[in-house]
Amino acid sequence: MKLEDYDSRHLLFAALFMTSNRLQSIGDRFYEEITSKQWFLLAALNTFEYAPTFNELSSLMGSSHQNVKQIALKLQQKGYAEIETDPDDRRKSRVRLGRKAESLQSAYALKEEAFMNLLYKDISETQLKTALETLNTMMKNMEECNI
């Protein structure tokens, strides 16, 4: 079967996998200290106004509790995250940015901005919003999938 025999839905599905793989590969070479998955957890932590639980992080990141915990433990070993027991419910653990996270962000701020400018070069704000709406709808639809 040739590429032109596939419909747009299947081509987009494949393109999402290709994009994910390439982003992870680029991300793993981008930072010297952390992997792209570790960066994503740090970015996710920045979206919370409080120290989230592993379940809250895993829900936001679209990953399993166990995977998020393993990434957080590695970040804790490197000083980029701190894991603490919830004082109100000792069964829960909470994750917060570690002492080295801020210096990492400032060290890479200019490089990150240059990467974003290159990644989104020649893409209009309208195209970005449409892509974001499409992906958000797909993520919502995935919640209904029980496969």
Coordinates of N, CA and C in Angstrom, one line a residue:
M1 N 0.8 -1.2 0.0 CA 0.0 0.0 0.0 C 0.9 1.2 0.0
K2 N 0.5 2.2 -0.8 CA 1.3 3.4 -0.9 C 0.7 4.5 0.0
L3 N 1.6 5.5 0.3 CA 1.2 6.6 1.3 C -0.1 7.3 0.8
E4 N -0.2 7.5 -0.5 CA -1.4 8.2 -1.0 C -2.7 7.4 -0.8
D5 N -2.6 6.1 -0.5 CA -3.8 5.3 -0.3 C -4.4 5.5 1.1
Y6 N -3.7 6.1 2.0 CA -4.2 6.3 3.3 C -5.0 7.6 3.4
D7 N -6.0 7.6 4.2 CA -6.8 8.8 4.4 C -6.2 9.7 5.4
S8 N -6.7 10.9 5.5 CA -6.1 12.0 6.3 C -6.0 11.6 7.8
R9 N -7.0 10.9 8.3 CA -7.0 10.5 9.7 C -5.8 9.6 10.0
H10 N -5.6 8.6 9.1 CA -4.5 7.6 9.3 C -3.1 8.4 9.2
L11 N -3.0 9.3 8.2 CA -1.8 10.0 8.0 C -1.5 10.9 9.2
L12 N -2.5 11.6 9.8 CA -2.3 12.4 11.0 C -1.9 11.5 12.2
F13 N -2.6 10.4 12.3 CA -2.2 9.5 13.4 C -0.7 9.1 13.3
A14 N -0.3 8.8 12.2 CA 1.1 8.4 12.0 C 2.0 9.6 12.2
A15 N 1.6 10.8 11.7 CA 2.4 12.0 11.9 C 2.5 12.4 13.4
L16 N 1.5 12.1 14.2 CA 1.6 12.4 15.6 C 2.7 11.5 16.3
F17 N 2.7 10.2 15.9 CA 3.8 9.4 16.4 C 5.2 9.8 16.0
M18 N 5.3 10.2 14.7 CA 6.6 10.6 14.2 C 7.0 11.9 14.9
T19 N 6.1 12.8 15.1 CA 6.4 14.1 15.8 C 6.8 13.8 17.2
S20 N 6.1 13.0 17.9 CA 6.4 12.6 19.3 C 7.8 12.0 19.4
N21 N 8.2 11.1 18.5 CA 9.5 10.5 18.5 C 10.6 11.5 18.2
R22 N 10.3 12.4 17.3 CA 11.4 13.4 16.9 C 11.5 14.4 18.0
L23 N 10.4 14.8 18.6 CA 10.5 15.8 19.8 C 11.3 15.2 20.9
Q24 N 11.0 13.9 21.2 CA 11.8 13.3 22.3 C 13.3 13.2 22.0
S25 N 13.6 12.8 20.8 CA 15.0 12.7 20.3 C 15.7 14.1 20.4
I26 N 15.0 15.1 19.9 CA 15.6 16.5 20.0 C 15.7 16.9 21.5
G27 N 14.7 16.6 22.3 CA 14.7 17.0 23.7 C 15.8 16.3 24.5
D28 N 16.1 15.1 24.1 CA 17.1 14.3 24.9 C 18.5 14.8 24.5
R29 N 18.7 15.5 23.4 CA 19.9 16.1 23.0 C 20.0 17.6 23.5
F30 N 18.9 18.2 23.7 CA 18.8 19.6 24.0 C 19.4 19.9 25.4
Y31 N 19.0 19.2 26.4 CA 19.5 19.4 27.7 C 20.6 18.4 28.1
E32 N 21.7 18.9 28.7 CA 22.8 18.1 29.1 C 22.5 17.3 30.4
E33 N 21.7 18.0 31.2 CA 21.5 17.4 32.6 C 20.3 16.5 32.7
I34 N 19.3 16.7 31.9 CA 18.0 15.9 32.0 C 17.5 15.4 30.7
T35 N 16.6 14.5 30.7 CA 16.0 14.0 29.5 C 14.7 14.8 29.2
S36 N 14.2 14.6 28.0 CA 13.0 15.4 27.6 C 11.8 15.0 28.5
K37 N 11.7 13.7 29.0 CA 10.6 13.3 29.8 C 10.8 14.0 31.2
Q38 N 12.0 14.1 31.7 CA 12.2 14.8 32.9 C 11.9 16.3 32.8
W39 N 12.2 16.9 31.6 CA 11.9 18.3 31.4 C 10.4 18.4 31.4
F40 N 9.6 17.5 30.8 CA 8.2 17.6 30.8 C 7.6 17.6 32.2
L41 N 8.1 16.7 33.1 CA 7.6 16.7 34.4 C 7.9 18.1 35.1
L42 N 9.1 18.6 34.9 CA 9.4 20.0 35.5 C 8.4 21.0 34.9
A43 N 8.1 21.0 33.6 CA 7.2 21.9 33.0 C 5.8 21.7 33.6
A44 N 5.4 20.5 33.8 CA 4.1 20.2 34.4 C 4.0 20.7 35.8
L45 N 5.1 20.6 36.6 CA 5.1 21.1 38.0 C 4.9 22.7 37.9
N46 N 5.4 23.3 36.9 CA 5.2 24.8 36.8 C 3.8 25.2 36.6
T47 N 2.9 24.3 36.2 CA 1.5 24.7 35.9 C 0.6 24.6 37.2
F48 N 1.2 24.1 38.3 CA 0.4 24.0 39.5 C 0.8 25.1 40.5
E49 N -0.1 25.6 41.2 CA 0.1 26.6 42.2 C 0.5 26.0 43.6
Y50 N 0.5 24.7 43.6 CA 0.8 23.9 44.8 C 1.6 22.7 44.4
A51 N 2.1 22.0 45.4 CA 2.8 20.7 45.1 C 1.8 19.6 44.8
P52 N 1.8 19.2 43.5 CA 0.8 18.2 43.2 C 1.2 16.7 43.6
T53 N 0.2 15.9 43.6 CA 0.4 14.5 43.9 C 0.9 13.8 42.6
F54 N 1.4 12.6 42.7 CA 1.8 11.8 41.5 C 0.5 11.6 40.6
N55 N -0.6 11.3 41.2 CA -1.8 11.1 40.4 C -2.2 12.4 39.6
E56 N -2.1 13.6 40.3 CA -2.4 14.8 39.6 C -1.4 15.0 38.4
L57 N -0.1 14.8 38.7 CA 0.9 14.9 37.6 C 0.7 13.9 36.5
S58 N 0.4 12.7 36.8 CA 0.2 11.6 35.8 C -1.0 12.0 35.0
S59 N -2.1 12.5 35.6 CA -3.3 12.9 34.8 C -2.9 14.0 33.8
L60 N -2.2 15.0 34.3 CA -1.8 16.1 33.4 C -0.9 15.7 32.3
M61 N 0.1 14.8 32.6 CA 1.1 14.4 31.7 C 0.6 13.3 30.7
G62 N -0.5 12.6 31.1 CA -1.0 11.5 30.2 C -0.1 10.3 30.4
S63 N 0.4 10.1 31.5 CA 1.3 9.0 31.8 C 0.9 8.2 33.0
S64 N 1.4 7.1 33.3 CA 1.1 6.3 34.4 C 1.7 6.9 35.7
H65 N 1.0 6.6 36.8 CA 1.5 7.0 38.1 C 2.9 6.4 38.3
Q66 N 3.2 5.2 38.0 CA 4.5 4.6 38.2 C 5.5 5.3 37.4
N67 N 5.2 5.6 36.1 CA 6.2 6.3 35.3 C 6.5 7.6 35.8
V68 N 5.5 8.4 36.2 CA 5.8 9.7 36.8 C 6.6 9.6 38.0
K69 N 6.3 8.6 38.9 CA 7.1 8.5 40.1 C 8.6 8.2 39.8
Q70 N 8.8 7.3 38.8 CA 10.2 7.0 38.5 C 10.9 8.2 37.9
I71 N 10.3 9.0 37.1 CA 10.9 10.2 36.6 C 11.2 11.2 37.7
A72 N 10.2 11.4 38.6 CA 10.4 12.3 39.8 C 11.5 11.8 40.7
L73 N 11.6 10.5 40.9 CA 12.7 10.0 41.7 C 14.1 10.4 41.1
K74 N 14.2 10.2 39.8 CA 15.5 10.6 39.1 C 15.7 12.0 39.2
L75 N 14.7 12.9 39.1 CA 14.9 14.3 39.2 C 15.2 14.7 40.7
Q76 N 14.7 14.0 41.6 CA 15.0 14.2 43.0 C 16.5 13.9 43.3
Q77 N 17.0 12.8 42.7 CA 18.4 12.4 42.9 C 19.3 13.5 42.3
K78 N 18.9 14.2 41.3 CA 19.7 15.2 40.6 C 19.5 16.6 41.2
G79 N 18.5 16.7 42.1 CA 18.3 18.0 42.8 C 17.3 18.9 42.1
Y80 N 16.6 18.4 41.1 CA 15.6 19.2 40.3 C 14.2 19.1 40.8
A81 N 13.9 18.1 41.7 CA 12.6 18.0 42.3 C 12.7 17.5 43.7
E82 N 11.7 17.7 44.5 CA 11.6 17.2 45.8 C 10.3 16.5 46.0
I83 N 10.4 15.3 46.6 CA 9.2 14.5 46.9 C 9.0 14.5 48.4
E84 N 7.8 14.8 48.8 CA 7.5 14.9 50.3 C 6.2 14.2 50.6
T85 N 6.0 13.7 51.8 CA 4.8 13.1 52.2 C 3.8 14.2 52.5
D86 N 2.5 14.0 52.0 CA 1.5 15.0 52.3 C 1.2 15.0 53.8
P87 N 1.3 16.2 54.5 CA 1.1 16.2 55.9 C -0.4 15.8 56.3
D88 N -1.4 16.0 55.4 CA -2.7 15.7 55.8 C -3.1 14.3 55.5
D89 N -2.4 13.7 54.5 CA -2.7 12.3 54.1 C -1.4 11.6 53.8
R90 N -0.9 10.9 54.8 CA 0.4 10.3 54.7 C 0.6 9.2 53.6
R91 N -0.6 8.8 53.0 CA -0.5 7.9 51.9 C -0.2 8.5 50.6
K92 N -0.3 9.9 50.5 CA 0.0 10.6 49.3 C 1.4 11.2 49.4
S93 N 2.0 11.3 48.2 CA 3.3 12.0 48.1 C 3.1 13.2 47.2
R94 N 3.8 14.3 47.5 CA 3.7 15.5 46.7 C 5.0 15.9 46.1
V95 N 5.0 16.5 44.9 CA 6.2 16.8 44.2 C 6.3 18.3 44.0
R96 N 7.5 18.8 44.3 CA 7.7 20.3 44.0 C 9.1 20.4 43.3
L97 N 9.2 21.6 42.7 CA 10.5 21.9 42.1 C 11.6 21.9 43.1
G98 N 12.8 21.4 42.7 CA 13.9 21.3 43.6 C 14.8 22.6 43.4
R99 N 15.8 22.7 44.2 CA 16.7 23.8 44.3 C 17.4 24.1 42.9
K100 N 17.7 23.1 42.2 CA 18.4 23.3 40.9 C 17.5 23.6 39.7
A101 N 16.2 23.5 39.9 CA 15.2 23.6 38.8 C 15.3 25.1 38.2
E102 N 15.3 26.0 39.1 CA 15.3 27.4 38.7 C 16.6 27.8 37.9
S103 N 17.7 27.3 38.3 CA 18.9 27.6 37.6 C 18.9 26.9 36.2
L104 N 18.3 25.7 36.1 CA 18.2 25.0 34.8 C 17.3 25.9 33.9
Q105 N 16.2 26.4 34.4 CA 15.3 27.2 33.6 C 16.0 28.4 33.1
S106 N 16.8 29.1 33.9 CA 17.4 30.3 33.5 C 18.6 30.0 32.6
A107 N 19.3 28.9 32.8 CA 20.4 28.6 31.9 C 20.0 28.3 30.5
Y108 N 18.8 27.7 30.3 CA 18.3 27.3 29.0 C 17.2 28.3 28.4
A109 N 16.9 29.3 29.0 CA 15.8 30.2 28.6 C 16.0 30.7 27.2
L110 N 17.2 31.2 26.9 CA 17.4 31.7 25.5 C 17.4 30.6 24.5
K111 N 18.0 29.5 24.8 CA 18.1 28.4 23.9 C 16.7 27.8 23.6
E112 N 15.8 27.8 24.7 CA 14.5 27.3 24.5 C 13.7 28.3 23.6
E113 N 13.9 29.6 23.8 CA 13.2 30.6 23.0 C 13.6 30.4 21.5
A114 N 14.8 30.3 21.3 CA 15.3 30.1 19.9 C 14.8 28.8 19.3
F115 N 14.7 27.8 20.0 CA 14.1 26.5 19.5 C 12.6 26.7 19.2
M116 N 11.9 27.3 20.1 CA 10.4 27.6 19.8 C 10.2 28.4 18.6
N117 N 11.1 29.5 18.4 CA 11.0 30.3 17.2 C 11.2 29.5 16.0
L118 N 12.2 28.6 16.0 CA 12.5 27.8 14.8 C 11.4 26.8 14.6
L119 N 10.9 26.1 15.6 CA 9.9 25.1 15.5 C 8.6 25.6 14.9
Y120 N 8.3 26.8 15.3 CA 7.0 27.4 14.8 C 7.2 28.4 13.7
K121 N 8.3 28.5 13.1 CA 8.6 29.4 12.0 C 7.6 29.1 10.9
D122 N 7.1 30.2 10.3 CA 6.1 30.1 9.2 C 4.8 29.5 9.5
I123 N 4.5 29.4 10.8 CA 3.2 28.9 11.3 C 2.4 30.1 11.9
S124 N 1.3 30.4 11.4 CA 0.5 31.6 11.9 C -0.2 31.2 13.2
E125 N -0.5 32.3 14.0 CA -1.3 32.1 15.2 C -2.6 31.4 15.0
T126 N -3.2 31.6 13.9 CA -4.5 30.9 13.5 C -4.2 29.4 13.3
Q127 N -3.1 29.1 12.7 CA -2.8 27.7 12.5 C -2.5 27.0 13.8
L128 N -1.7 27.7 14.7 CA -1.4 27.2 16.0 C -2.7 26.9 16.8
K129 N -3.6 27.9 16.8 CA -4.9 27.7 17.5 C -5.7 26.6 17.0
T130 N -5.7 26.4 15.7 CA -6.5 25.3 15.1 C -5.8 24.0 15.5
A131 N -4.5 23.9 15.4 CA -3.8 22.7 15.8 C -4.1 22.3 17.3
L132 N -4.0 23.3 18.1 CA -4.3 23.1 19.5 C -5.7 22.7 19.8
E133 N -6.7 23.3 19.1 CA -8.1 22.9 19.3 C -8.3 21.4 18.8
T134 N -7.6 21.1 17.7 CA -7.7 19.7 17.2 C -7.1 18.7 18.2
L135 N -6.0 19.0 18.7 CA -5.3 18.1 19.6 C -6.1 18.0 20.9
N136 N -6.7 19.1 21.4 CA -7.5 19.1 22.6 C -8.7 18.2 22.4
T137 N -9.4 18.3 21.2 CA -10.5 17.5 20.9 C -10.1 16.0 20.9
M138 N -9.0 15.7 20.2 CA -8.5 14.3 20.2 C -8.2 13.8 21.6
M139 N -7.6 14.6 22.4 CA -7.4 14.1 23.8 C -8.7 13.9 24.6
K140 N -9.7 14.8 24.4 CA -11.0 14.5 25.0 C -11.6 13.2 24.5
N141 N -11.5 13.0 23.2 CA -12.0 11.8 22.6 C -11.3 10.5 23.1
M142 N -10.0 10.7 23.4 CA -9.3 9.5 23.9 C -9.7 9.1 25.2
E143 N -10.3 10.0 26.0 CA -10.8 9.7 27.3 C -12.0 8.7 27.2
E144 N -12.6 8.7 26.1 CA -13.8 7.8 25.8 C -13.3 6.4 25.3
C145 N -12.0 6.3 24.9 CA -11.5 5.0 24.4 C -11.2 4.1 25.6
N146 N -11.7 2.9 25.5 CA -11.4 1.9 26.5 C -10.6 0.8 25.9
I147 N -9.8 1.1 25.0 CA -9.0 0.0 24.3 C -7.8 -0.3 25.1

